[in-house]
C-alpha cells in the first residue's frame, strides 16, 4: 500500500540560495530556488505578499517538513530551538523564471548597528549560494492571505515605510497601473541605501536617508508636510506612549479589536480619496496612526497600519 503524504494548501519546503547580492550597506538581496517553487503563485498581483522563512539556529540543522500535516506549526514549536530554527516574516520582492526554475527574490534589511542582529538579519548577512532555509509561501490555486495592499477605488495613494517595508513598497510600485497617482515616503539608514525603482509618473517617490536621525522622525515630518499639516504634534513623534508591538490595522482587521466599520468624521482635510499603506517599526507606525486617524480624522477604512517589527523586541516564532 502506498501512503500519499498530505498535500498542504501552501508551500512548506526547503529552498536553496541561488544568488546573493549586497545591494547597499543595509540591504542584502537573496534569490531562492527549488523544485517546490514550481507551485508558487497567487490569483492576481502579488503586491506586498508576505512569506515566512525558517532560518537555522546558528550552524544548526534545518527542520524537515516532508509529509507535514495541517498541525505542523504546533509540532514544530514543540521542538527545541536548536532543531527548529527561527520563523521570520519577509516580502516577495520579485519573482524570476518560471516552472521548476521559479526563483523568489527577498531583500533583507540587515540591522545590528544599534543592538544585536536577530537570526534573520544574521543569516542574511552571511548568506552564501547553496545555503538552505525553509519557505512558507502561497501555493497556486489555494487561499494563503498575506496581501494587505487593497486601495479599492481610492484615486490617491500614500505609501510609507522604513527599510523593512522598502521591499514591499518597491514591489507594489512595480505593479501599479500606469495611471496611479500618489506619494511614497521611504526612510532608510543611509543615502547609499536609496534604490532606483520603477514607478508610475504620477507617483512621487521620496527617499529619506536617516543618517543618524531618530528612526521614524524624517518620515513622520515628511508625511505631515505632504498632507499640508506640517508641524502637527510633530514634537510628539518620539513620544508615542504605549506601542503595540503587534500593531496591525487594515480596512478589514484590527489587532486591538477596534470596531473597523466605525465611521469617523473628517475634520476639514481633503483626504476622502486617499488610501494609505504604512508599515515599519511599530513606534513609527503608531505615531503616524495617531496623526492620521486621531488628529486628522482619516477614516480607518482607508488605511492599513502594519507594525513590521518593534525596537528591542525579537519577532515571535
Ligand atoms: C508582513 C511583513 C513583511 C516584512 N518584510 C520584510 C522584508 O521584506 N525585509 C526585511 O528586512 N524585513 C521585513 N520584515 C521585518 C522583519 O520581519 C523584522 O525586522 C524581523 O524582526 C527580522 O528578524 P530578525 O531575526 O532579524 O530580528 P528579531 O530576532 O526579530 O529581533 C532581534 C532584535 O533586532 C531588532 N530588529 C529587528 N528588525 C530590525 C531592523 N530592521 N532594524 C533594527 N533592528 C531590528 C529587534 O527590535 C530586536 O531587538 C517584515 C515584517 C512583516 C510583518
PDB file of N, CA and C in Angstrom, residues 243-284:
ATOM      1  N   UNK A 243       3.138  51.471  22.806  1.00  0.00           N
ATOM      2  CA  UNK A 243       3.214  50.998  21.419  1.00  0.00           C
ATOM      3  C   UNK A 243       2.867  49.516  21.401  1.00  0.00           C
ATOM      4  N   UNK A 244       1.899  49.182  20.578  1.00  0.00           N
ATOM      5  CA  UNK A 244       1.517  47.772  20.444  1.00  0.00           C
ATOM      6  C   UNK A 244       2.494  47.113  19.473  1.00  0.00           C
ATOM      7  N   UNK A 245       3.357  46.176  19.969  1.00  0.00           N
ATOM      8  CA  UNK A 245       4.336  45.578  19.054  1.00  0.00           C
ATOM      9  C   UNK A 245       3.664  44.772  17.945  1.00  0.00           C
ATOM     10  N   UNK A 246       2.404  44.390  18.173  1.00  0.00           N
ATOM     11  CA  UNK A 246       1.687  43.606  17.155  1.00  0.00           C
ATOM     12  C   UNK A 246       0.721  44.469  16.359  1.00  0.00           C
ATOM     13  N   UNK A 247       0.949  45.768  16.338  1.00  0.00           N
ATOM     14  CA  UNK A 247       0.031  46.698  15.664  1.00  0.00           C
ATOM     15  C   UNK A 247      -0.245  46.256  14.226  1.00  0.00           C
ATOM     16  N   UNK A 248      -1.500  46.010  13.923  1.00  0.00           N
ATOM     17  CA  UNK A 248      -1.888  45.547  12.589  1.00  0.00           C
ATOM     18  C   UNK A 248      -3.322  45.976  12.364  1.00  0.00           C
ATOM     19  N   UNK A 249      -3.516  47.025  11.637  1.00  0.00           N
ATOM     20  CA  UNK A 249      -4.874  47.504  11.388  1.00  0.00           C
ATOM     21  C   UNK A 249      -5.053  47.748   9.907  1.00  0.00           C
ATOM     22  N   UNK A 250      -5.972  47.041   9.343  1.00  0.00           N
ATOM     23  CA  UNK A 250      -6.266  47.204   7.923  1.00  0.00           C
ATOM     24  C   UNK A 250      -7.767  47.478   7.809  1.00  0.00           C
ATOM     25  N   UNK A 251      -8.240  47.791   6.614  1.00  0.00           N
ATOM     26  CA  UNK A 251      -9.672  48.047   6.497  1.00  0.00           C
ATOM     27  C   UNK A 251     -10.536  46.864   6.943  1.00  0.00           C
ATOM     28  N   UNK A 252      -9.953  45.665   7.070  1.00  0.00           N
ATOM     29  CA  UNK A 252     -10.782  44.520   7.464  1.00  0.00           C
ATOM     30  C   UNK A 252     -10.350  43.864   8.768  1.00  0.00           C
ATOM     31  N   UNK A 253      -9.264  44.357   9.402  1.00  0.00           N
ATOM     32  CA  UNK A 253      -8.775  43.671  10.605  1.00  0.00           C
ATOM     33  C   UNK A 253      -8.148  44.675  11.556  1.00  0.00           C
ATOM     34  N   UNK A 254      -8.390  44.485  12.850  1.00  0.00           N
ATOM     35  CA  UNK A 254      -7.738  45.344  13.841  1.00  0.00           C
ATOM     36  C   UNK A 254      -7.132  44.471  14.932  1.00  0.00           C
ATOM     37  N   UNK A 255      -5.806  44.578  15.174  1.00  0.00           N
ATOM     38  CA  UNK A 255      -5.165  43.759  16.201  1.00  0.00           C
ATOM     39  C   UNK A 255      -5.664  44.142  17.583  1.00  0.00           C
ATOM     40  N   UNK A 256      -6.167  45.370  17.751  1.00  0.00           N
ATOM     41  CA  UNK A 256      -6.646  45.809  19.072  1.00  0.00           C
ATOM     42  C   UNK A 256      -8.122  45.492  19.251  1.00  0.00           C
ATOM     43  N   UNK A 257      -8.745  44.941  18.212  1.00  0.00           N
ATOM     44  CA  UNK A 257     -10.162  44.612  18.311  1.00  0.00           C
ATOM     45  C   UNK A 257     -11.068  45.815  18.104  1.00  0.00           C
ATOM     46  N   UNK A 258     -10.463  46.924  17.660  1.00  0.00           N
ATOM     47  CA  UNK A 258     -11.256  48.138  17.438  1.00  0.00           C
ATOM     48  C   UNK A 258     -12.314  47.901  16.357  1.00  0.00           C
ATOM     49  N   UNK A 259     -13.435  48.570  16.498  1.00  0.00           N
ATOM     50  CA  UNK A 259     -14.512  48.460  15.520  1.00  0.00           C
ATOM     51  C   UNK A 259     -14.025  49.009  14.175  1.00  0.00           C
ATOM     52  N   UNK A 260     -13.929  48.181  13.153  1.00  0.00           N
ATOM     53  CA  UNK A 260     -13.384  48.637  11.876  1.00  0.00           C
ATOM     54  C   UNK A 260     -14.372  49.507  11.114  1.00  0.00           C
ATOM     55  N   UNK A 261     -15.660  49.217  11.282  1.00  0.00           N
ATOM     56  CA  UNK A 261     -16.650  49.924  10.484  1.00  0.00           C
ATOM     57  C   UNK A 261     -17.004  51.303  11.016  1.00  0.00           C
ATOM     58  N   UNK A 262     -16.479  51.636  12.201  1.00  0.00           N
ATOM     59  CA  UNK A 262     -16.864  52.915  12.799  1.00  0.00           C
ATOM     60  C   UNK A 262     -16.483  54.065  11.882  1.00  0.00           C
ATOM     61  N   UNK A 263     -17.464  54.815  11.419  1.00  0.00           N
ATOM     62  CA  UNK A 263     -17.190  55.942  10.537  1.00  0.00           C
ATOM     63  C   UNK A 263     -16.628  57.092  11.376  1.00  0.00           C
ATOM     64  N   UNK A 264     -15.647  57.783  10.838  1.00  0.00           N
ATOM     65  CA  UNK A 264     -15.026  58.885  11.559  1.00  0.00           C
ATOM     66  C   UNK A 264     -15.252  60.154  10.753  1.00  0.00           C
ATOM     67  N   UNK A 265     -15.528  61.247  11.432  1.00  0.00           N
ATOM     68  CA  UNK A 265     -15.790  62.488  10.708  1.00  0.00           C
ATOM     69  C   UNK A 265     -14.470  63.124  10.290  1.00  0.00           C
ATOM     70  N   UNK A 266     -14.388  63.515   9.054  1.00  0.00           N
ATOM     71  CA  UNK A 266     -13.194  64.214   8.610  1.00  0.00           C
ATOM     72  C   UNK A 266     -13.214  65.619   9.182  1.00  0.00           C
ATOM     73  N   UNK A 267     -12.051  66.130   9.540  1.00  0.00           N
ATOM     74  CA  UNK A 267     -12.025  67.422  10.214  1.00  0.00           C
ATOM     75  C   UNK A 267     -11.480  68.515   9.294  1.00  0.00           C
ATOM     76  N   UNK A 268     -12.026  68.593   8.127  1.00  0.00           N
ATOM     77  CA  UNK A 268     -11.675  69.707   7.252  1.00  0.00           C
ATOM     78  C   UNK A 268     -10.475  69.458   6.361  1.00  0.00           C
ATOM     79  N   UNK A 269      -9.946  68.222   6.336  1.00  0.00           N
ATOM     80  CA  UNK A 269      -8.834  67.926   5.442  1.00  0.00           C
ATOM     81  C   UNK A 269      -9.360  67.062   4.312  1.00  0.00           C
ATOM     82  N   UNK A 270      -8.915  67.347   3.110  1.00  0.00           N
ATOM     83  CA  UNK A 270      -9.455  66.669   1.945  1.00  0.00           C
ATOM     84  C   UNK A 270      -8.738  65.330   1.754  1.00  0.00           C
ATOM     85  N   UNK A 271      -9.171  64.336   2.508  1.00  0.00           N
ATOM     86  CA  UNK A 271      -8.481  63.047   2.475  1.00  0.00           C
ATOM     87  C   UNK A 271      -9.375  61.905   2.000  1.00  0.00           C
ATOM     88  N   UNK A 272     -10.595  62.255   1.558  1.00  0.00           N
ATOM     89  CA  UNK A 272     -11.521  61.145   1.319  1.00  0.00           C
ATOM     90  C   UNK A 272     -11.225  60.330   0.061  1.00  0.00           C
ATOM     91  N   UNK A 273     -10.303  60.776  -0.796  1.00  0.00           N
ATOM     92  CA  UNK A 273      -9.959  59.948  -1.955  1.00  0.00           C
ATOM     93  C   UNK A 273      -8.631  59.214  -1.722  1.00  0.00           C
ATOM     94  N   UNK A 274      -8.163  59.254  -0.464  1.00  0.00           N
ATOM     95  CA  UNK A 274      -6.826  58.732  -0.160  1.00  0.00           C
ATOM     96  C   UNK A 274      -6.879  57.301   0.368  1.00  0.00           C
ATOM     97  N   UNK A 275      -5.912  56.482  -0.062  1.00  0.00           N
ATOM     98  CA  UNK A 275      -5.678  55.186   0.585  1.00  0.00           C
ATOM     99  C   UNK A 275      -4.245  55.209   1.093  1.00  0.00           C
ATOM    100  N   UNK A 276      -4.070  54.950   2.388  1.00  0.00           N
ATOM    101  CA  UNK A 276      -2.728  54.992   2.979  1.00  0.00           C
ATOM    102  C   UNK A 276      -2.304  53.594   3.420  1.00  0.00           C
ATOM    103  N   UNK A 277      -1.068  53.240   3.096  1.00  0.00           N
ATOM    104  CA  UNK A 277      -0.465  51.944   3.464  1.00  0.00           C
ATOM    105  C   UNK A 277       0.822  52.297   4.211  1.00  0.00           C
ATOM    106  N   UNK A 278       0.882  51.947   5.490  1.00  0.00           N
ATOM    107  CA  UNK A 278       2.006  52.395   6.314  1.00  0.00           C
ATOM    108  C   UNK A 278       2.580  51.213   7.084  1.00  0.00           C
ATOM    109  N   UNK A 279       3.865  50.947   6.904  1.00  0.00           N
ATOM    110  CA  UNK A 279       4.473  49.782   7.560  1.00  0.00           C
ATOM    111  C   UNK A 279       5.887  50.103   8.018  1.00  0.00           C
ATOM    112  N   UNK A 280       6.302  49.412   9.067  1.00  0.00           N
ATOM    113  CA  UNK A 280       7.666  49.591   9.562  1.00  0.00           C
ATOM    114  C   UNK A 280       7.704  49.369  11.061  1.00  0.00           C
ATOM    115  N   UNK A 281       8.656  49.999  11.708  1.00  0.00           N
ATOM    116  CA  UNK A 281       8.813  49.861  13.162  1.00  0.00           C
ATOM    117  C   UNK A 281       7.513  50.311  13.843  1.00  0.00           C
ATOM    118  N   UNK A 282       7.061  49.550  14.851  1.00  0.00           N
ATOM    119  CA  UNK A 282       5.733  49.802  15.430  1.00  0.00           C
ATOM    120  C   UNK A 282       5.575  51.207  16.011  1.00  0.00           C
ATOM    121  N   UNK A 283       6.643  51.779  16.579  1.00  0.00           N
ATOM    122  CA  UNK A 283       6.541  53.139  17.135  1.00  0.00           C
ATOM    123  C   UNK A 283       6.307  54.164  16.031  1.00  0.00           C
ATOM    124  N   UNK A 284       7.017  53.986  14.921  1.00  0.00           N
ATOM    125  CA  UNK A 284       6.863  54.875  13.753  1.00  0.00           C
ATOM    126  C   UNK A 284       5.421  54.803  13.241  1.00  0.00           C
TER     127      UNK A 284
END
